PDB file of C-alpha atoms in Angstrom:
ATOM      1  CA  UNK A   1       5.898  49.061  17.824  1.00 47.00           C
ATOM      2  CA  UNK A   2       4.558  47.759  21.116  1.00 55.00           C
ATOM      3  CA  UNK A   3       5.575  49.284  24.414  1.00 83.00           C
ATOM      4  CA  UNK A   4       8.498  47.564  26.136  1.00 92.00           C
ATOM      5  CA  UNK A   5       9.324  47.362  29.819  1.00 91.00           C
ATOM      6  CA  UNK A   6      12.825  47.869  31.128  1.00 90.00           C
ATOM      7  CA  UNK A   7      13.038  44.144  32.013  1.00 92.00           C
ATOM      8  CA  UNK A   8      12.249  43.268  28.406  1.00 95.00           C
ATOM      9  CA  UNK A   9      15.323  45.245  27.246  1.00 96.00           C
ATOM     10  CA  UNK A  10      17.912  44.838  30.000  1.00 96.00           C
ATOM     11  CA  UNK A  11      18.909  42.286  32.647  1.00 96.00           C
ATOM     12  CA  UNK A  12      20.254  43.747  35.885  1.00 94.00           C
ATOM     13  CA  UNK A  13      23.600  42.296  37.014  1.00 95.00           C
ATOM     14  CA  UNK A  14      22.205  40.777  40.221  1.00 94.00           C
ATOM     15  CA  UNK A  15      20.052  38.439  38.080  1.00 94.00           C
ATOM     16  CA  UNK A  16      23.134  37.017  36.320  1.00 96.00           C
ATOM     17  CA  UNK A  17      26.126  34.854  37.155  1.00 96.00           C
ATOM     18  CA  UNK A  18      28.403  37.596  35.818  1.00 95.00           C
ATOM     19  CA  UNK A  19      31.590  35.775  36.887  1.00 94.00           C
ATOM     20  CA  UNK A  20      30.443  32.650  35.061  1.00 95.00           C
ATOM     21  CA  UNK A  21      29.602  34.674  31.957  1.00 96.00           C
ATOM     22  CA  UNK A  22      33.026  36.346  31.960  1.00 95.00           C
ATOM     23  CA  UNK A  23      34.752  32.976  32.317  1.00 94.00           C
ATOM     24  CA  UNK A  24      33.461  32.224  28.822  1.00 95.00           C
ATOM     25  CA  UNK A  25      35.658  35.072  27.527  1.00 95.00           C
ATOM     26  CA  UNK A  26      39.119  34.341  29.030  1.00 93.00           C
ATOM     27  CA  UNK A  27      41.626  37.156  28.718  1.00 89.00           C
ATOM     28  CA  UNK A  28      39.213  39.590  27.082  1.00 92.00           C
ATOM     29  CA  UNK A  29      38.544  41.827  30.091  1.00 91.00           C
ATOM     30  CA  UNK A  30      41.589  43.228  31.837  1.00 88.00           C
ATOM     31  CA  UNK A  31      41.511  44.534  35.399  1.00 91.00           C
ATOM     32  CA  UNK A  32      38.760  44.792  37.982  1.00 94.00           C
ATOM     33  CA  UNK A  33      35.229  45.631  36.884  1.00 96.00           C
ATOM     34  CA  UNK A  34      31.806  46.268  38.404  1.00 96.00           C
ATOM     35  CA  UNK A  35      29.038  44.369  36.586  1.00 97.00           C
ATOM     36  CA  UNK A  36      26.084  46.529  35.550  1.00 97.00           C
ATOM     37  CA  UNK A  37      23.919  44.154  33.523  1.00 97.00           C
ATOM     38  CA  UNK A  38      23.285  42.817  30.054  1.00 98.00           C
ATOM     39  CA  UNK A  39      21.138  43.314  27.021  1.00 98.00           C
ATOM     40  CA  UNK A  40      18.578  40.542  26.565  1.00 98.00           C
ATOM     41  CA  UNK A  41      20.797  39.332  23.699  1.00 98.00           C
ATOM     42  CA  UNK A  42      23.773  38.787  26.029  1.00 97.00           C
ATOM     43  CA  UNK A  43      25.940  41.902  25.587  1.00 98.00           C
ATOM     44  CA  UNK A  44      27.567  42.483  28.988  1.00 98.00           C
ATOM     45  CA  UNK A  45      27.824  46.017  30.406  1.00 98.00           C
ATOM     46  CA  UNK A  46      30.334  46.830  33.134  1.00 97.00           C
ATOM     47  CA  UNK A  47      32.166  49.699  34.790  1.00 97.00           C
ATOM     48  CA  UNK A  48      35.963  49.733  34.768  1.00 96.00           C
ATOM     49  CA  UNK A  49      38.201  50.912  37.602  1.00 95.00           C
ATOM     50  CA  UNK A  50      38.521  54.287  35.834  1.00 95.00           C
ATOM     51  CA  UNK A  51      34.719  54.700  35.909  1.00 96.00           C
ATOM     52  CA  UNK A  52      34.209  54.162  32.172  1.00 97.00           C
ATOM     53  CA  UNK A  53      31.289  51.953  31.116  1.00 98.00           C
ATOM     54  CA  UNK A  54      32.134  49.325  28.510  1.00 98.00           C
ATOM     55  CA  UNK A  55      30.262  46.586  26.668  1.00 97.00           C
ATOM     56  CA  UNK A  56      31.374  43.088  25.772  1.00 97.00           C
ATOM     57  CA  UNK A  57      29.613  42.593  22.434  1.00 97.00           C
ATOM     58  CA  UNK A  58      28.663  38.925  21.986  1.00 97.00           C
ATOM     59  CA  UNK A  59      28.043  39.304  18.250  1.00 96.00           C
ATOM     60  CA  UNK A  60      31.553  40.655  17.630  1.00 95.00           C
ATOM     61  CA  UNK A  61      33.538  39.215  20.559  1.00 95.00           C
ATOM     62  CA  UNK A  62      35.009  42.625  21.366  1.00 96.00           C
ATOM     63  CA  UNK A  63      34.948  45.244  24.105  1.00 97.00           C
ATOM     64  CA  UNK A  64      33.500  48.642  23.159  1.00 97.00           C
ATOM     65  CA  UNK A  65      33.443  51.883  25.163  1.00 97.00           C
ATOM     66  CA  UNK A  66      29.889  52.979  25.963  1.00 98.00           C
ATOM     67  CA  UNK A  67      30.084  55.986  28.293  1.00 98.00           C
ATOM     68  CA  UNK A  68      32.664  58.040  30.186  1.00 98.00           C
ATOM     69  CA  UNK A  69      30.891  57.332  33.488  1.00 98.00           C
ATOM     70  CA  UNK A  70      27.743  55.818  34.997  1.00 97.00           C
ATOM     71  CA  UNK A  71      25.838  59.113  34.823  1.00 97.00           C
ATOM     72  CA  UNK A  72      26.386  59.315  31.071  1.00 97.00           C
ATOM     73  CA  UNK A  73      25.440  55.637  30.792  1.00 97.00           C
ATOM     74  CA  UNK A  74      22.158  56.284  32.661  1.00 96.00           C
ATOM     75  CA  UNK A  75      21.329  59.107  30.243  1.00 96.00           C
ATOM     76  CA  UNK A  76      22.082  56.873  27.249  1.00 96.00           C
ATOM     77  CA  UNK A  77      19.931  54.071  28.644  1.00 94.00           C
ATOM     78  CA  UNK A  78      16.963  56.472  28.662  1.00 93.00           C
ATOM     79  CA  UNK A  79      17.443  57.412  25.005  1.00 95.00           C
ATOM     80  CA  UNK A  80      15.142  55.501  22.645  1.00 94.00           C
ATOM     81  CA  UNK A  81      17.669  55.933  19.811  1.00 96.00           C
ATOM     82  CA  UNK A  82      20.463  54.442  21.963  1.00 96.00           C
ATOM     83  CA  UNK A  83      18.136  51.585  22.986  1.00 96.00           C
ATOM     84  CA  UNK A  84      17.352  50.933  19.318  1.00 96.00           C
ATOM     85  CA  UNK A  85      21.029  50.754  18.355  1.00 95.00           C
ATOM     86  CA  UNK A  86      22.544  49.105  21.450  1.00 96.00           C
ATOM     87  CA  UNK A  87      19.754  47.053  23.012  1.00 97.00           C
ATOM     88  CA  UNK A  88      18.071  46.198  19.684  1.00 97.00           C
ATOM     89  CA  UNK A  89      14.727  47.413  21.032  1.00 97.00           C
ATOM     90  CA  UNK A  90      12.975  47.057  17.663  1.00 97.00           C
ATOM     91  CA  UNK A  91      14.024  43.408  17.550  1.00 97.00           C
ATOM     92  CA  UNK A  92      12.803  42.869  21.113  1.00 97.00           C
ATOM     93  CA  UNK A  93       9.431  44.379  20.127  1.00 97.00           C
ATOM     94  CA  UNK A  94       9.256  42.063  17.103  1.00 97.00           C
ATOM     95  CA  UNK A  95       9.965  39.028  19.279  1.00 97.00           C
ATOM     96  CA  UNK A  96       7.330  40.166  21.780  1.00 96.00           C
ATOM     97  CA  UNK A  97       4.759  40.540  18.969  1.00 96.00           C
ATOM     98  CA  UNK A  98       5.575  36.980  17.880  1.00 96.00           C
ATOM     99  CA  UNK A  99       4.968  35.747  21.427  1.00 96.00           C
ATOM    100  CA  UNK A 100       8.591  34.852  22.158  1.00 96.00           C
ATOM    101  CA  UNK A 101       9.716  35.367  25.742  1.00 95.00           C
ATOM    102  CA  UNK A 102      12.599  34.346  27.952  1.00 95.00           C
ATOM    103  CA  UNK A 103      12.928  33.177  31.541  1.00 92.00           C
ATOM    104  CA  UNK A 104      15.227  34.752  34.160  1.00 87.00           C
ATOM    105  CA  UNK A 105      18.733  33.478  33.491  1.00 90.00           C
ATOM    106  CA  UNK A 106      18.116  33.300  29.746  1.00 96.00           C
ATOM    107  CA  UNK A 107      19.130  35.512  26.846  1.00 98.00           C
ATOM    108  CA  UNK A 108      17.672  35.619  23.370  1.00 98.00           C
ATOM    109  CA  UNK A 109      20.090  33.688  21.151  1.00 98.00           C
ATOM    110  CA  UNK A 110      20.508  33.835  17.395  1.00 97.00           C
ATOM    111  CA  UNK A 111      20.631  30.300  16.007  1.00 94.00           C
ATOM    112  CA  UNK A 112      22.942  30.113  14.124  1.00 94.00           C
ATOM    113  CA  UNK A 113      25.203  32.866  15.410  1.00 96.00           C
ATOM    114  CA  UNK A 114      25.234  35.846  12.990  1.00 95.00           C
ATOM    115  CA  UNK A 115      28.962  35.251  12.370  1.00 95.00           C
ATOM    116  CA  UNK A 116      27.969  32.161  10.360  1.00 95.00           C
ATOM    117  CA  UNK A 117      25.298  33.808   8.207  1.00 94.00           C
ATOM    118  CA  UNK A 118      26.558  37.393   8.045  1.00 94.00           C
ATOM    119  CA  UNK A 119      23.435  39.003   9.491  1.00 94.00           C
ATOM    120  CA  UNK A 120      20.870  38.851  12.269  1.00 94.00           C
ATOM    121  CA  UNK A 121      18.028  36.496  11.359  1.00 95.00           C
ATOM    122  CA  UNK A 122      15.102  37.396  13.635  1.00 96.00           C
ATOM    123  CA  UNK A 123      13.193  34.231  12.786  1.00 95.00           C
ATOM    124  CA  UNK A 124      16.072  32.188  14.235  1.00 95.00           C
ATOM    125  CA  UNK A 125      15.965  33.719  17.734  1.00 97.00           C
ATOM    126  CA  UNK A 126      15.432  31.308  20.638  1.00 97.00           C
ATOM    127  CA  UNK A 127      15.601  31.740  24.415  1.00 98.00           C
ATOM    128  CA  UNK A 128      18.728  30.042  25.754  1.00 97.00           C
ATOM    129  CA  UNK A 129      20.636  29.820  29.028  1.00 97.00           C
ATOM    130  CA  UNK A 130      22.750  32.966  29.490  1.00 97.00           C
ATOM    131  CA  UNK A 131      25.893  30.909  30.158  1.00 97.00           C
ATOM    132  CA  UNK A 132      25.308  28.591  27.184  1.00 97.00           C
ATOM    133  CA  UNK A 133      24.678  31.530  24.803  1.00 97.00           C
ATOM    134  CA  UNK A 134      27.837  33.343  25.971  1.00 97.00           C
ATOM    135  CA  UNK A 135      29.787  30.090  25.600  1.00 96.00           C
ATOM    136  CA  UNK A 136      28.521  29.632  22.028  1.00 97.00           C
ATOM    137  CA  UNK A 137      29.396  33.245  21.198  1.00 97.00           C
ATOM    138  CA  UNK A 138      32.865  33.021  22.745  1.00 96.00           C
ATOM    139  CA  UNK A 139      33.659  29.758  20.959  1.00 95.00           C
ATOM    140  CA  UNK A 140      32.302  31.086  17.658  1.00 95.00           C
ATOM    141  CA  UNK A 141      34.360  34.274  17.905  1.00 94.00           C
ATOM    142  CA  UNK A 142      37.412  32.790  19.655  1.00 84.00           C
ATOM    143  CA  UNK A 143      40.516  34.927  19.453  1.00 68.00           C
ATOM    144  CA  UNK A 144      43.972  33.930  20.657  1.00 60.00           C
ATOM    145  CA  UNK A 145      44.563  34.756  24.309  1.00 54.00           C
ATOM    146  CA  UNK A 146      47.682  36.726  25.144  1.00 54.00           C
ATOM    147  CA  UNK A 147      50.069  34.317  26.828  1.00 45.00           C
ATOM    148  CA  UNK A 148      50.397  35.317  30.471  1.00 46.00           C
ATOM    149  CA  UNK A 149      53.399  34.400  32.591  1.00 46.00           C
ATOM    150  CA  UNK A 150      52.608  31.475  34.936  1.00 47.00           C
ATOM    151  CA  UNK A 151      52.367  33.841  37.921  1.00 47.00           C
ATOM    152  CA  UNK A 152      49.539  35.758  36.187  1.00 47.00           C
ATOM    153  CA  UNK A 153      47.504  32.761  35.029  1.00 44.00           C
ATOM    154  CA  UNK A 154      43.962  32.966  36.441  1.00 47.00           C
ATOM    155  CA  UNK A 155      43.295  30.486  39.232  1.00 46.00           C
ATOM    156  CA  UNK A 156      39.883  29.538  37.868  1.00 46.00           C
ATOM    157  CA  UNK A 157      40.779  29.096  34.204  1.00 47.00           C
ATOM    158  CA  UNK A 158      37.886  28.281  31.870  1.00 48.00           C
ATOM    159  CA  UNK A 159      37.871  24.872  30.217  1.00 43.00           C
ATOM    160  CA  UNK A 160      35.920  24.437  27.029  1.00 41.00           C
ATOM    161  CA  UNK A 161      32.951  22.112  27.497  1.00 38.00           C
ATOM    162  CA  UNK A 162      34.418  19.492  25.164  1.00 39.00           C
ATOM    163  CA  UNK A 163      37.591  19.276  27.280  1.00 36.00           C
ATOM    164  CA  UNK A 164      35.959  18.473  30.619  1.00 39.00           C
ATOM    165  CA  UNK A 165      37.358  15.314  32.124  1.00 40.00           C
ATOM    166  CA  UNK A 166      40.443  15.385  29.903  1.00 38.00           C
ATOM    167  CA  UNK A 167      43.850  16.748  30.793  1.00 39.00           C
TER     168      UNK A 167
END
């Protein structure tokens, strides 16, 4: 397996429109968070108010606990086994060997989404806009949003792309 740089495995939060990415997943994240970054496949990592690090998994459409705090998260990030399982480092190395790369603001996207074919198909990976990939994932894995009372409805509610211009 070829050697990978940190930037080939992880995208720091300041390189992403984290708010825009989260708007693709309305109602999934509760409470204030601090963005930390993303895997190059679009999984979003963030710290909760309690200090716990969690991941929004774009292949499952669910939130998963990652670490009790940022120190534990830093230790995990330096583990090659954790990188293999959570950042899909072997897949990144395969894509690199095949000459596939991505630009800043892009994630590697599985086309079609693994939810449609039941597995990851490495030959189907393409670089895609981070927002577009998260939108595809969120729409593919859409779950009902808990109905919030009108006073708790987010001001900047996300509209699906096919509903723009329609009320």
